[in-house]
């Protein structure tokens, strides 16, 4: 059974710092992995999608990497800003499911202090 | 950018009542999903739906729940005889394909409070 874990659960950094959020999954047989942002009480905003054949994806100050064989993904945020404060979720789509079901981690809550 | 639209944004209902949560997926998407997130917990898969049939459902999705695509644009989740533990944020999502080659788009959610 696929399990997705995110470390750390919470992170507080001063503005301007570069930071890394971690996501690990137990079953490497995945179609893809997607990173989402969730603001308090709000929906999920897609940040980056990495296919199983890819190593990384970049969007602006965000870079996501995928090491499928070791069951790990990282989300790198460069030059963090207070507006980056939110919960970041990773989710994987298993090959075996074949129905599009996503399995989520519990998220990392990021606070960027001005 | 195309959006998944959910209504209402917040619903309060009495225990035992039936609720219907509504979603309008992105128009060219063929796969539809419902997830829920109990406060402080992970986002959990409930059900996936394709070609007017349920593709997969979780253990949570028991006889109390049903889904429907009544008119070709809306996608609904019905919860019969709501319980206190059904209080959660419910998210609708859609995708172009099953594998998520173009990602999954989520709505902003319906916060259901059962009192």
Short mmCIF file of C-alpha atoms in Angstrom, two decimals:
data_model
loop_
_atom_site.label_atom_id
_atom_site.label_comp_id
_atom_site.label_asym_id
_atom_site.label_seq_id
_atom_site.Cartn_x
_atom_site.Cartn_y
_atom_site.Cartn_z
CA UNK A 1 0.00 0.00 0.00
CA UNK A 2 1.43 3.37 -1.01
CA UNK A 3 2.31 5.70 1.85
CA UNK A 4 3.40 9.31 1.32
CA UNK A 5 5.29 11.16 4.03
CA UNK A 6 6.37 14.78 4.14
CA UNK A 7 9.12 16.17 6.31
CA UNK A 8 9.20 18.51 8.10
CA UNK A 9 5.61 18.97 9.22
CA UNK A 10 6.24 22.66 9.79
CA UNK A 11 8.97 25.09 8.87
CA UNK A 12 9.57 28.73 9.75
CA UNK A 13 12.20 30.74 7.91
CA UNK A 14 13.16 34.40 7.49
CA UNK A 15 12.33 36.08 4.22
CA UNK A 16 14.93 35.56 1.50
CA UNK A 17 16.04 32.10 2.54
CA UNK A 18 16.21 29.19 0.15
CA UNK A 19 14.46 26.10 1.47
CA UNK A 20 13.75 22.47 0.67
CA UNK A 21 10.61 20.50 1.40
CA UNK A 22 10.78 16.73 1.32
CA UNK A 23 8.34 14.08 0.18
CA UNK A 24 8.90 10.34 0.31
CA UNK A 25 6.78 7.48 -0.97
CA UNK A 26 7.01 3.77 -0.31
CA UNK A 27 6.08 2.34 -3.73
CA UNK A 28 8.21 3.58 -6.63
CA UNK A 29 5.73 2.37 -9.28
CA UNK A 30 4.13 5.75 -9.95
CA UNK A 31 2.85 7.58 -13.02
CA UNK A 32 3.69 10.98 -11.66
CA UNK A 33 3.97 13.19 -8.62
CA UNK A 34 2.34 16.57 -8.16
CA UNK A 35 3.09 19.37 -5.71
CA UNK A 36 0.21 21.54 -4.49
CA UNK A 37 -0.13 24.63 -2.38
CA UNK A 38 -2.98 25.02 0.10
CA UNK A 39 -3.77 28.29 1.83
CA UNK A 40 -5.68 28.05 5.14
CA UNK A 41 -9.25 26.93 4.56
CA UNK A 42 -8.80 27.01 0.80
CA UNK A 43 -8.48 24.66 -2.13
CA UNK A 44 -5.45 23.04 -3.73
CA UNK A 45 -3.42 24.97 -6.26
CA UNK A 46 -1.19 22.91 -8.52
CA UNK A 47 2.45 24.01 -8.50
CA UNK A 48 4.43 21.42 -10.40
CA UNK A 49 3.79 18.05 -12.02
CA UNK A 50 6.64 15.59 -12.55
CA UNK A 51 6.17 12.52 -14.70
CA UNK A 52 7.89 9.30 -13.65
CA UNK A 53 10.35 9.63 -16.55
CA UNK A 54 11.43 13.13 -15.50
CA UNK A 55 14.04 14.20 -12.97
CA UNK A 56 12.88 17.74 -12.32
CA UNK A 57 10.50 20.52 -13.20
CA UNK A 58 10.88 24.26 -12.70
CA UNK A 59 8.42 27.11 -12.44
CA UNK A 60 9.75 30.50 -11.43
CA UNK A 61 11.34 30.25 -8.00
CA UNK A 62 10.15 26.66 -7.56
CA UNK A 63 12.04 23.56 -8.56
CA UNK A 64 10.81 20.04 -7.94
CA UNK A 65 12.98 16.97 -8.30
CA UNK A 66 12.07 13.31 -8.45
CA UNK A 67 14.18 10.28 -7.62
CA UNK A 68 11.72 7.49 -8.29
CA UNK A 69 14.04 4.63 -7.42
CA UNK A 70 14.62 5.96 -3.93
CA UNK A 71 11.02 7.11 -3.51
CA UNK A 72 11.81 10.77 -2.95
CA UNK A 73 10.86 14.17 -4.24
CA UNK A 74 11.96 17.60 -3.10
CA UNK A 75 10.45 21.01 -3.62
CA UNK A 76 13.05 23.77 -3.61
CA UNK A 77 11.85 27.33 -3.04
CA UNK A 78 14.38 30.03 -3.83
CA UNK A 79 14.44 33.45 -2.18
CA UNK A 80 11.36 32.80 -0.05
CA UNK A 81 8.78 35.55 0.43
CA UNK A 82 6.03 36.05 3.04
CA UNK A 83 3.51 35.29 0.30
CA UNK A 84 4.93 31.77 0.09
CA UNK A 85 3.48 31.02 3.52
CA UNK A 86 1.08 28.12 3.05
CA UNK A 87 0.86 24.34 3.35
CA UNK A 88 2.62 22.40 0.62
CA UNK A 89 1.30 18.98 -0.31
CA UNK A 90 2.77 16.29 -2.50
CA UNK A 91 0.61 13.60 -4.09
CA UNK A 92 1.45 10.52 -6.14
CA UNK A 93 -0.51 8.66 -8.78
CA UNK A 94 0.21 4.94 -8.60
CA UNK A 95 0.64 2.80 -11.69
CA UNK A 96 -1.29 -0.04 -10.14
CA UNK A 97 -4.38 2.04 -9.45
CA UNK A 98 -4.99 3.06 -13.05
CA UNK A 99 -7.97 5.17 -12.01
CA UNK A 100 -6.25 8.50 -11.43
CA UNK A 101 -6.40 8.21 -7.68
CA UNK A 102 -3.93 10.47 -5.89
CA UNK A 103 -2.36 9.64 -2.55
CA UNK A 104 -1.40 12.67 -0.51
CA UNK A 105 1.19 13.38 2.12
CA UNK A 106 0.18 15.24 5.25
CA UNK A 107 1.84 18.43 4.08
CA UNK A 108 4.52 20.85 5.24
CA UNK A 109 3.25 24.12 6.68
CA UNK A 110 5.63 26.90 5.76
CA UNK A 111 5.83 30.28 7.44
CA UNK A 112 8.07 32.92 5.91
CA UNK A 113 8.70 35.81 8.29
CA UNK A 114 9.26 39.32 6.93
CA UNK B 1 -7.02 29.45 -16.93
CA UNK B 2 -9.84 26.87 -16.74
CA UNK B 3 -11.15 26.17 -13.26
CA UNK B 4 -13.08 23.52 -11.40
CA UNK B 5 -16.01 25.25 -9.72
CA UNK B 6 -17.61 24.00 -6.52
CA UNK B 7 -20.80 25.12 -4.83
CA UNK B 8 -21.63 25.93 -2.14
CA UNK B 9 -18.40 27.07 -0.55
CA UNK B 10 -19.78 26.34 2.91
CA UNK B 11 -22.74 24.27 4.00
CA UNK B 12 -24.09 23.65 7.47
CA UNK B 13 -26.52 20.79 7.90
CA UNK B 14 -28.19 18.95 10.72
CA UNK B 15 -27.20 15.39 11.49
CA UNK B 16 -29.34 12.95 9.56
CA UNK B 17 -30.03 15.31 6.69
CA UNK B 18 -29.02 14.72 3.08
CA UNK B 19 -26.63 17.09 1.33
CA UNK B 20 -25.60 17.47 -2.29
CA UNK B 21 -22.26 19.00 -3.13
CA UNK B 22 -21.91 20.32 -6.65
CA UNK B 23 -18.97 20.61 -8.99
CA UNK B 24 -18.46 21.82 -12.54
CA UNK B 25 -15.29 20.16 -13.88
CA UNK B 26 -13.17 21.60 -16.66
CA UNK B 27 -15.10 21.15 -19.89
CA UNK B 28 -12.69 18.92 -21.83
CA UNK B 29 -11.81 16.74 -18.85
CA UNK B 30 -13.13 13.20 -18.82
CA UNK B 31 -12.13 11.94 -15.35
CA UNK B 32 -13.67 13.25 -12.17
CA UNK B 33 -12.88 12.76 -8.51
CA UNK B 34 -14.01 13.59 -5.01
CA UNK B 35 -11.63 13.92 -2.09
CA UNK B 36 -12.16 15.02 1.47
CA UNK B 37 -9.98 16.57 4.13
CA UNK B 38 -10.99 16.37 7.76
CA UNK B 39 -9.54 19.29 9.70
CA UNK B 40 -5.87 18.69 10.44
CA UNK B 41 -5.71 15.45 8.46
CA UNK B 42 -4.53 14.31 5.04
CA UNK B 43 -6.49 14.81 1.86
CA UNK B 44 -8.21 11.44 1.28
CA UNK B 45 -9.48 9.94 -1.93
CA UNK B 46 -13.20 9.13 -2.01
CA UNK B 47 -14.12 8.16 -5.57
CA UNK B 48 -13.11 8.40 -9.22
CA UNK B 49 -15.66 8.56 -12.03
CA UNK B 50 -15.36 8.05 -15.77
CA UNK B 51 -17.82 7.43 -18.56
CA UNK B 52 -20.75 7.68 -16.14
CA UNK B 53 -19.39 4.95 -13.93
CA UNK B 54 -17.43 4.75 -10.73
CA UNK B 55 -13.88 3.63 -11.55
CA UNK B 56 -12.67 3.23 -8.01
CA UNK B 57 -13.95 4.04 -4.55
CA UNK B 58 -12.28 4.05 -1.18
CA UNK B 59 -13.40 2.32 2.00
CA UNK B 60 -14.81 5.66 3.13
CA UNK B 61 -17.20 5.74 0.18
CA UNK B 62 -19.89 3.48 1.57
CA UNK B 63 -23.62 3.29 0.82
CA UNK B 64 -24.09 6.68 2.44
CA UNK B 65 -22.36 8.31 -0.54
CA UNK B 66 -23.27 8.49 -4.20
CA UNK B 67 -22.03 10.41 -7.22
CA UNK B 68 -23.77 11.47 -10.37
CA UNK B 69 -23.17 13.42 -13.55
CA UNK B 70 -26.75 14.51 -14.11
CA UNK B 71 -26.45 16.76 -17.13
CA UNK B 72 -23.07 16.52 -18.84
CA UNK B 73 -21.53 19.45 -17.02
CA UNK B 74 -22.24 19.03 -13.31
CA UNK B 75 -20.74 16.35 -11.10
CA UNK B 76 -22.38 15.85 -7.72
CA UNK B 77 -21.61 14.10 -4.47
CA UNK B 78 -24.63 13.15 -2.37
CA UNK B 79 -24.28 12.28 1.28
CA UNK B 80 -27.35 10.65 2.77
CA UNK B 81 -28.13 10.85 6.47
CA UNK B 82 -25.10 12.93 7.40
CA UNK B 83 -23.12 12.17 10.54
CA UNK B 84 -20.99 14.44 12.69
CA UNK B 85 -17.85 12.75 11.36
CA UNK B 86 -18.76 13.75 7.81
CA UNK B 87 -17.73 17.30 8.70
CA UNK B 88 -14.81 18.05 6.39
CA UNK B 89 -13.67 19.99 3.36
CA UNK B 90 -14.76 18.19 0.19
CA UNK B 91 -12.76 18.74 -2.97
CA UNK B 92 -13.76 17.96 -6.51
CA UNK B 93 -11.04 17.40 -9.10
CA UNK B 94 -10.83 16.58 -12.78
CA UNK B 95 -8.23 15.46 -15.31
CA UNK B 96 -7.95 15.00 -19.06
CA UNK B 97 -6.70 11.47 -18.72
CA UNK B 98 -6.46 8.74 -16.13
CA UNK B 99 -2.70 8.91 -15.79
CA UNK B 100 -2.70 12.60 -15.05
CA UNK B 101 -0.29 13.40 -17.85
CA UNK B 102 -1.57 16.97 -17.73
CA UNK B 103 -2.08 17.04 -13.99
CA UNK B 104 -5.17 17.20 -11.82
CA UNK B 105 -7.14 20.39 -11.25
CA UNK B 106 -8.88 20.83 -7.94
CA UNK B 107 -11.76 23.07 -7.00
CA UNK B 108 -11.69 25.43 -4.03
CA UNK B 109 -13.73 23.02 -1.93
CA UNK B 110 -16.98 22.88 0.01
CA UNK B 111 -16.67 23.06 3.76
CA UNK B 112 -19.38 20.82 5.20
CA UNK B 113 -20.28 21.24 8.84
CA UNK B 114 -22.68 18.72 10.37
CA UNK B 115 -24.25 19.85 13.64
#
